[in-house]
Amino acid sequence: MVPGYLLVQYFRRKNYLETGRGLCFPLVKACVFGNEPKASDEVPLAPRAETAETTPTWQALKLLFCATGLQVSYLTWGVLQERVMTRNYGATATSPGERFTDSQFLVLMNRVLALIVAGLYCLFCKQPRHGAPMYRYSFASLSNVLSSWCQYEALKFVSFPTQVLAKASKVIPVMLMGKLVSRRSYEHWEYLTAGLISIGVSMFLLSSGPEPRSSPATTLSGLILLAGYIAFDSFTSNWQDALFAYKMSSVQMMFGVNFFSCLFTIGSLLEQGALLEGTRFMGRHSEFAAHALLLSICSACGQLFIFYTIGQFGAAVFTIIMTLRQAFAILLSCLLYGHTVTVVGGLGVAVVFAALLLRVYARGRLKQRGKKAVPIESPVQKV
């Protein structure tokens, strides 16, 4: 915040922002101020308000659409990523071929395609006037990069049950982070249902999920990295939720976040010297290029659903959907391949469904109570 403020004061002294002189004026204005007439650094982050014409049925259909889109996009993306990372390309009768191992290069391809798709959509389709300063997107991009790094590093130092408990318990940290970032308030029943969902998913994953053969012991450094992953991941979704206070579309959000994500990822690959190697591998194997393109398309679709879900329902609901995705993937595997679900796993599924039903019931009662509490305006008598 402070460097941006100092930059603004410098250009004001130079009389660039008032008169619009200089070639850098549009860039500086978009990055620091945004394009709204009176957009300041302290834009109030108003709570999400539902329009009067929005019915509960329509809201439920939108939520089902978002949940289905997220499940399909990222289940497909996970299958394709595993296929790309475990396949030998260029294999012949005399040569076993070579395997692609740099997942960060695939992340860059996903970001680049998402940036292109969002940019073309914003260019050819009418969008709301963009008011958010561009530098604000960099916070979500940087926290996303840091959360991914902490997650992959933590896997080396924590046991499998600890990993499962951390991933299944992200809902409550997201809600607590929302109080700090978005100044959003939650009811007691929302914390209760979030805790029940975390417990139910943990029970199901620990009893039904396949435990890896070699699981490292949990260390203090692993717990610190795991805490960093949860904190950065919670900040990412809540900061994106807060940015929607600028009345932007989900595609504009997608463009801004992916723009800075591309910059950060390219910088990391250049520092490691892996950018050219990944490009050469793609040039040697056209089949890999086709698979990476299909993977990037699934990732772009998933991002559209992510930003739309956060914009419509908030970071907490999005986190609940993504938490349930892990249990749904294992449940689908059990159904397809005939694996048995243990009694503890079945009890965990029952707890999750009970928490979801309690959440729907409590929200419905809250809306009914709000409608009854609306005062009827009495006619004003003129004196």
Coordinates of C-alpha atoms in Angstrom, one line a residue:
M1 CA 0.0 0.0 0.0
V2 CA 2.7 2.5 1.0
P3 CA 4.8 2.3 -2.2
G4 CA 1.7 2.9 -4.3
Y5 CA 0.8 5.9 -2.1
L6 CA 4.3 7.4 -2.5
L7 CA 4.1 6.8 -6.3
V8 CA 0.8 8.7 -6.4
Q9 CA 2.2 11.6 -4.5
Y10 CA 5.3 11.8 -6.8
F11 CA 3.2 11.9 -9.9
R12 CA 0.8 14.5 -8.4
R13 CA 3.8 16.7 -7.7
K14 CA 4.9 16.3 -11.3
N15 CA 1.3 17.3 -12.3
Y16 CA 1.0 14.2 -14.4
L17 CA -2.2 12.9 -12.8
E18 CA -4.1 16.1 -12.9
T19 CA -3.3 17.1 -16.5
G20 CA -2.8 13.7 -18.0
R21 CA 0.5 14.6 -19.5
G22 CA 3.2 12.0 -20.2
L23 CA 3.2 8.6 -21.9
C24 CA 3.0 6.7 -18.5
F25 CA -0.2 8.5 -17.3
P26 CA -2.7 5.8 -18.4
L27 CA -0.6 2.9 -17.1
V28 CA 0.1 4.6 -13.7
K29 CA -3.5 5.6 -13.4
A30 CA -4.8 2.1 -14.1
C31 CA -2.2 0.4 -11.8
V32 CA -2.5 2.8 -8.8
F33 CA -5.9 4.4 -9.0
G34 CA -8.1 2.3 -11.3
N35 CA -10.6 3.8 -13.7
E36 CA -13.4 4.7 -11.4
P37 CA -13.8 8.5 -10.9
K38 CA -13.3 8.4 -7.1
A39 CA -11.8 4.9 -6.5
S40 CA -9.5 5.2 -3.5
D41 CA -7.3 2.6 -1.7
E42 CA -9.9 2.3 1.0
V43 CA -12.9 1.2 -1.0
P44 CA -15.5 -0.1 1.5
L45 CA -15.9 -3.9 1.1
A46 CA -19.7 -4.1 1.3
P47 CA -21.2 -7.5 2.1
R48 CA -22.8 -9.4 -0.8
A49 CA -26.4 -8.4 -1.2
E50 CA -28.9 -10.5 -3.0
T51 CA -31.2 -8.8 -5.5
A52 CA -34.9 -8.7 -4.8
E53 CA -35.8 -10.7 -7.8
T54 CA -33.4 -13.6 -6.9
T55 CA -35.5 -16.5 -5.6
P56 CA -34.1 -19.4 -3.4
T57 CA -34.8 -21.8 -6.3
W58 CA -32.7 -19.8 -8.7
Q59 CA -29.9 -19.4 -6.1
A60 CA -29.9 -23.2 -5.5
L61 CA -29.7 -23.8 -9.3
K62 CA -26.8 -21.4 -9.6
L63 CA -25.0 -23.1 -6.7
L64 CA -25.6 -26.6 -8.3
F65 CA -24.3 -25.3 -11.6
C66 CA -21.1 -23.9 -9.9
A67 CA -20.5 -27.1 -7.9
T68 CA -21.0 -29.3 -10.9
G69 CA -18.8 -27.2 -13.1
L70 CA -16.0 -27.2 -10.5
Q71 CA -16.3 -30.9 -9.9
V72 CA -16.2 -31.8 -13.6
S73 CA -13.5 -29.3 -14.5
Y74 CA -11.0 -30.3 -11.8
L75 CA -11.7 -34.0 -11.8
T76 CA -10.9 -34.0 -15.5
W77 CA -7.9 -31.7 -15.0
G78 CA -6.6 -34.0 -12.3
V79 CA -6.9 -37.1 -14.5
L80 CA -5.2 -35.3 -17.5
Q81 CA -2.4 -34.0 -15.3
E82 CA -1.6 -37.4 -13.9
R83 CA -1.6 -38.8 -17.5
V84 CA 0.7 -36.1 -18.7
M85 CA 3.2 -36.4 -15.8
T86 CA 3.3 -40.2 -15.9
R87 CA 3.4 -40.8 -19.7
N88 CA 6.6 -41.4 -21.7
Y89 CA 6.7 -39.3 -24.9
G90 CA 8.6 -40.3 -28.0
A91 CA 8.8 -44.0 -27.1
T92 CA 9.8 -46.3 -29.9
A93 CA 10.8 -50.0 -30.2
T94 CA 14.4 -49.2 -29.3
S95 CA 13.9 -46.1 -27.0
P96 CA 11.8 -45.9 -23.9
G97 CA 11.2 -42.2 -24.6
E98 CA 11.3 -39.4 -22.0
R99 CA 9.0 -38.2 -19.3
F100 CA 8.0 -34.6 -18.6
T101 CA 8.6 -33.8 -14.9
D102 CA 8.3 -30.0 -14.6
S103 CA 4.8 -29.3 -13.3
Q104 CA 5.5 -25.6 -13.0
F105 CA 5.8 -25.3 -16.8
L106 CA 2.3 -26.8 -17.1
V107 CA 1.1 -24.3 -14.6
L108 CA 2.5 -21.5 -16.8
M109 CA 0.7 -22.9 -19.9
N110 CA -2.5 -23.0 -17.9
R111 CA -2.1 -19.4 -16.9
V112 CA -1.2 -18.2 -20.4
L113 CA -4.2 -19.8 -22.0
A114 CA -6.5 -18.5 -19.3
L115 CA -5.0 -15.0 -19.8
I116 CA -5.6 -15.2 -23.5
V117 CA -9.2 -16.5 -23.2
A118 CA -10.1 -13.8 -20.6
G119 CA -8.4 -11.1 -22.6
L120 CA -10.2 -12.0 -25.9
Y121 CA -13.5 -12.2 -24.0
C122 CA -13.0 -8.8 -22.4
L123 CA -12.0 -7.4 -25.8
F124 CA -15.0 -8.6 -27.8
C125 CA -17.7 -8.7 -25.2
K126 CA -19.1 -5.8 -23.2
Q127 CA -17.8 -5.7 -19.7
P128 CA -18.4 -3.4 -16.6
R129 CA -16.2 -0.4 -16.4
H130 CA -13.0 -1.7 -14.7
G131 CA -12.3 0.2 -11.5
A132 CA -9.8 -1.9 -9.5
P133 CA -6.2 -0.8 -9.4
M134 CA -4.2 -3.4 -11.3
Y135 CA -1.6 -3.9 -8.5
R136 CA -4.4 -5.3 -6.2
Y137 CA -4.5 -8.5 -8.4
S138 CA -0.9 -9.2 -7.7
F139 CA -1.7 -9.9 -4.0
A140 CA -3.9 -12.8 -5.0
S141 CA -1.4 -14.1 -7.5
L142 CA 1.5 -14.0 -5.1
S143 CA -0.4 -15.6 -2.3
N144 CA -1.5 -18.3 -4.7
V145 CA 2.1 -19.0 -5.7
L146 CA 3.2 -19.1 -2.1
S147 CA 0.4 -21.4 -1.1
S148 CA 1.3 -23.9 -3.8
W149 CA 4.9 -23.8 -2.8
C150 CA 4.1 -24.3 0.9
Q151 CA 1.7 -27.2 0.0
Y152 CA 4.3 -29.1 -2.1
E153 CA 7.1 -28.5 0.4
A154 CA 4.9 -29.5 3.3
L155 CA 4.2 -32.9 1.7
K156 CA 7.8 -33.9 2.4
F157 CA 7.6 -33.3 6.1
V158 CA 4.1 -34.2 7.3
S159 CA 2.3 -37.5 7.5
F160 CA -0.6 -38.6 5.4
P161 CA -3.3 -38.2 8.1
T162 CA -2.0 -34.7 8.9
Q163 CA -2.2 -33.8 5.2
V164 CA -5.8 -35.0 5.1
L165 CA -6.9 -33.2 8.2
A166 CA -5.3 -29.9 7.0
K167 CA -7.0 -30.1 3.5
A168 CA -10.4 -31.0 5.0
S169 CA -10.3 -28.3 7.7
K170 CA -9.7 -25.3 5.4
V171 CA -13.2 -24.0 5.7
I172 CA -12.9 -22.5 9.1
P173 CA -9.6 -20.7 8.4
V174 CA -11.1 -19.3 5.3
M175 CA -14.0 -17.9 7.3
L176 CA -11.6 -16.4 9.9
M177 CA -9.5 -14.9 7.2
G178 CA -12.7 -13.4 5.7
K179 CA -13.2 -11.5 8.9
L180 CA -9.8 -9.9 8.5
V181 CA -9.7 -9.3 4.8
S182 CA -13.3 -8.6 3.9
R183 CA -14.6 -7.7 7.3
R184 CA -17.3 -10.3 6.7
S185 CA -19.3 -11.7 9.6
Y186 CA -20.6 -15.2 9.9
E187 CA -23.4 -16.7 12.0
H188 CA -22.7 -19.3 14.7
W189 CA -24.5 -22.0 12.7
E190 CA -22.1 -21.3 9.8
Y191 CA -19.1 -22.1 12.0
L192 CA -20.9 -25.2 13.3
T193 CA -21.7 -26.6 9.8
A194 CA -18.2 -25.8 8.6
G195 CA -16.8 -27.8 11.5
L196 CA -19.1 -30.7 10.9
I197 CA -18.2 -30.7 7.2
S198 CA -14.5 -30.8 8.1
I199 CA -15.0 -33.6 10.6
G200 CA -17.1 -35.7 8.1
V201 CA -14.7 -35.2 5.2
S202 CA -11.7 -36.1 7.4
M203 CA -13.5 -39.3 8.6
F204 CA -14.3 -40.4 5.1
L205 CA -10.8 -39.6 3.6
L206 CA -8.9 -41.2 6.5
S207 CA -10.9 -44.4 6.4
S208 CA -11.6 -44.8 2.6
G209 CA -8.7 -42.9 0.9
P210 CA -5.6 -44.8 -0.2
E211 CA -2.7 -44.2 2.1
P212 CA 0.7 -43.9 0.3
R213 CA 3.3 -46.6 1.0
S214 CA 5.9 -44.2 2.4
S215 CA 4.4 -41.5 4.6
P216 CA 7.0 -39.2 6.3
A217 CA 6.7 -38.4 10.0
T218 CA 5.3 -35.0 10.9
T219 CA 7.9 -32.4 11.8
L220 CA 7.8 -28.9 13.2
S221 CA 8.9 -27.4 9.9
G222 CA 6.2 -29.4 8.1
L223 CA 3.6 -28.0 10.4
I224 CA 4.8 -24.5 9.8
L225 CA 4.7 -25.0 6.0
L226 CA 1.2 -26.5 6.3
A227 CA 0.1 -23.5 8.3
G228 CA 1.6 -21.2 5.6
Y229 CA -0.3 -23.2 2.9
I230 CA -3.6 -22.8 4.8
A231 CA -3.0 -19.1 5.5
F232 CA -2.0 -18.1 2.0
D233 CA -4.8 -20.2 0.4
S234 CA -7.4 -18.7 2.7
F235 CA -6.1 -15.2 1.9
T236 CA -6.2 -15.9 -1.9
S237 CA -9.9 -16.7 -2.1
N238 CA -10.9 -14.0 0.4
W239 CA -8.9 -11.3 -1.4
Q240 CA -10.5 -12.2 -4.7
D241 CA -13.9 -12.1 -3.0
A242 CA -13.0 -8.6 -1.7
L243 CA -12.0 -7.4 -5.1
F244 CA -15.6 -8.0 -6.4
A245 CA -16.5 -4.9 -4.4
Y246 CA -15.3 -3.0 -7.5
K247 CA -18.3 -4.4 -9.4
M248 CA -16.1 -6.3 -11.9
S249 CA -17.0 -9.4 -13.9
S250 CA -15.5 -12.8 -13.2
V251 CA -13.7 -12.7 -16.5
Q252 CA -12.0 -9.4 -15.6
M253 CA -10.9 -11.0 -12.3
M254 CA -9.6 -14.0 -14.3
F255 CA -7.6 -11.7 -16.6
G256 CA -6.0 -9.6 -13.8
V257 CA -5.1 -12.6 -11.6
N258 CA -3.6 -14.6 -14.4
F259 CA -1.6 -11.6 -15.7
F260 CA 0.4 -11.4 -12.5
S261 CA 0.5 -15.2 -12.1
C262 CA 2.2 -15.4 -15.6
L263 CA 4.8 -12.8 -14.5
F264 CA 5.6 -14.6 -11.3
T265 CA 5.7 -18.1 -12.9
I266 CA 7.9 -16.9 -15.8
G267 CA 10.3 -15.3 -13.3
S268 CA 10.5 -18.5 -11.3
L269 CA 11.1 -20.6 -14.4
L270 CA 13.8 -18.3 -15.6
E271 CA 15.5 -18.3 -12.2
Q272 CA 15.5 -22.1 -12.3
G273 CA 16.5 -22.3 -16.0
A274 CA 13.5 -24.5 -16.8
L275 CA 11.6 -22.3 -19.2
L276 CA 13.7 -23.1 -22.3
E277 CA 13.9 -26.8 -21.4
G278 CA 10.1 -27.0 -21.2
T279 CA 9.8 -25.2 -24.5
R280 CA 12.3 -27.6 -26.2
F281 CA 10.4 -30.6 -24.8
M282 CA 7.2 -29.3 -26.3
G283 CA 9.0 -28.8 -29.7
R284 CA 10.3 -32.3 -29.6
H285 CA 7.0 -33.9 -28.8
S286 CA 3.9 -32.6 -30.6
E287 CA 1.7 -35.1 -28.6
F288 CA 2.8 -33.5 -25.4
A289 CA 1.8 -30.1 -26.8
A290 CA -1.7 -31.4 -27.6
H291 CA -2.1 -32.9 -24.2
A292 CA -0.9 -29.7 -22.4
L293 CA -3.3 -27.7 -24.5
L294 CA -6.2 -29.9 -23.5
L295 CA -5.1 -29.6 -19.8
S296 CA -4.9 -25.8 -20.1
I297 CA -8.5 -25.7 -21.5
C298 CA -9.8 -27.7 -18.5
S299 CA -7.9 -25.4 -16.2
A300 CA -9.3 -22.3 -17.9
C301 CA -12.9 -23.7 -17.6
G302 CA -12.2 -24.4 -13.9
Q303 CA -11.0 -20.9 -13.3
L304 CA -14.1 -19.4 -14.9
F305 CA -16.2 -21.5 -12.4
I306 CA -13.9 -20.5 -9.5
F307 CA -14.2 -16.7 -10.0
Y308 CA -17.9 -17.0 -10.8
T309 CA -18.5 -19.0 -7.6
I310 CA -16.5 -16.6 -5.4
G311 CA -18.3 -13.6 -7.0
Q312 CA -21.8 -15.1 -6.5
F313 CA -21.5 -17.0 -3.1
G314 CA -18.2 -15.9 -1.5
A315 CA -15.0 -17.6 -0.5
A316 CA -16.4 -19.8 2.3
V317 CA -19.0 -21.6 0.0
F318 CA -16.3 -22.0 -2.7
T319 CA -14.0 -23.7 -0.1
I320 CA -16.7 -26.0 1.0
I321 CA -17.3 -27.1 -2.6
M322 CA -13.6 -27.7 -3.2
T323 CA -13.3 -29.6 0.2
L324 CA -16.2 -31.9 -0.8
R325 CA -14.5 -32.4 -4.2
Q326 CA -11.8 -34.6 -2.5
A327 CA -14.4 -36.8 -0.9
F328 CA -16.4 -37.0 -4.1
A329 CA -13.4 -38.1 -6.1
I330 CA -12.7 -41.0 -3.7
L331 CA -16.4 -41.9 -3.5
L332 CA -16.6 -42.0 -7.3
S333 CA -13.5 -44.2 -7.4
C334 CA -15.2 -46.6 -4.9
L335 CA -18.3 -46.8 -7.1
L336 CA -16.4 -47.3 -10.3
Y337 CA -13.8 -49.8 -9.1
G338 CA -15.9 -51.7 -6.5
H339 CA -14.0 -50.5 -3.5
T340 CA -15.8 -50.9 -0.2
V341 CA -16.6 -47.9 2.0
T342 CA -15.9 -48.5 5.7
V343 CA -18.4 -47.9 8.5
V344 CA -16.4 -44.9 9.6
G345 CA -16.3 -43.6 6.0
G346 CA -20.1 -44.0 5.7
L347 CA -20.6 -42.2 9.0
G348 CA -18.4 -39.4 7.7
V349 CA -20.6 -39.1 4.6
A350 CA -23.7 -39.0 6.8
V351 CA -22.2 -36.2 8.9
V352 CA -21.4 -34.2 5.8
F353 CA -24.9 -34.5 4.4
A354 CA -26.4 -33.6 7.8
A355 CA -24.2 -30.5 7.9
L356 CA -25.3 -29.5 4.4
L357 CA -29.0 -30.0 5.3
L358 CA -28.5 -28.0 8.5
R359 CA -26.9 -25.2 6.5
V360 CA -29.7 -25.1 4.0
Y361 CA -32.4 -25.2 6.8
A362 CA -30.6 -22.4 8.9
R363 CA -30.2 -20.2 5.9
G364 CA -33.9 -20.6 5.0
R365 CA -35.0 -19.8 8.5
L366 CA -32.8 -16.7 8.5
K367 CA -34.3 -15.4 5.3
Q368 CA -37.8 -16.0 6.6
R369 CA -37.0 -14.2 9.8
G370 CA -35.5 -11.3 7.8
K371 CA -38.7 -11.0 5.7
K372 CA -40.8 -10.9 8.9
A373 CA -38.6 -8.3 10.5
V374 CA -38.9 -5.8 7.6
P375 CA -40.9 -2.8 9.0
I376 CA -43.8 -1.4 7.1
E377 CA -43.3 2.2 6.4
S378 CA -46.1 4.4 7.9
P379 CA -47.4 7.3 5.9
V380 CA -45.6 10.6 6.8
Q381 CA -48.0 13.3 7.9
K382 CA -47.3 16.7 6.6
V383 CA -47.5 19.5 9.1

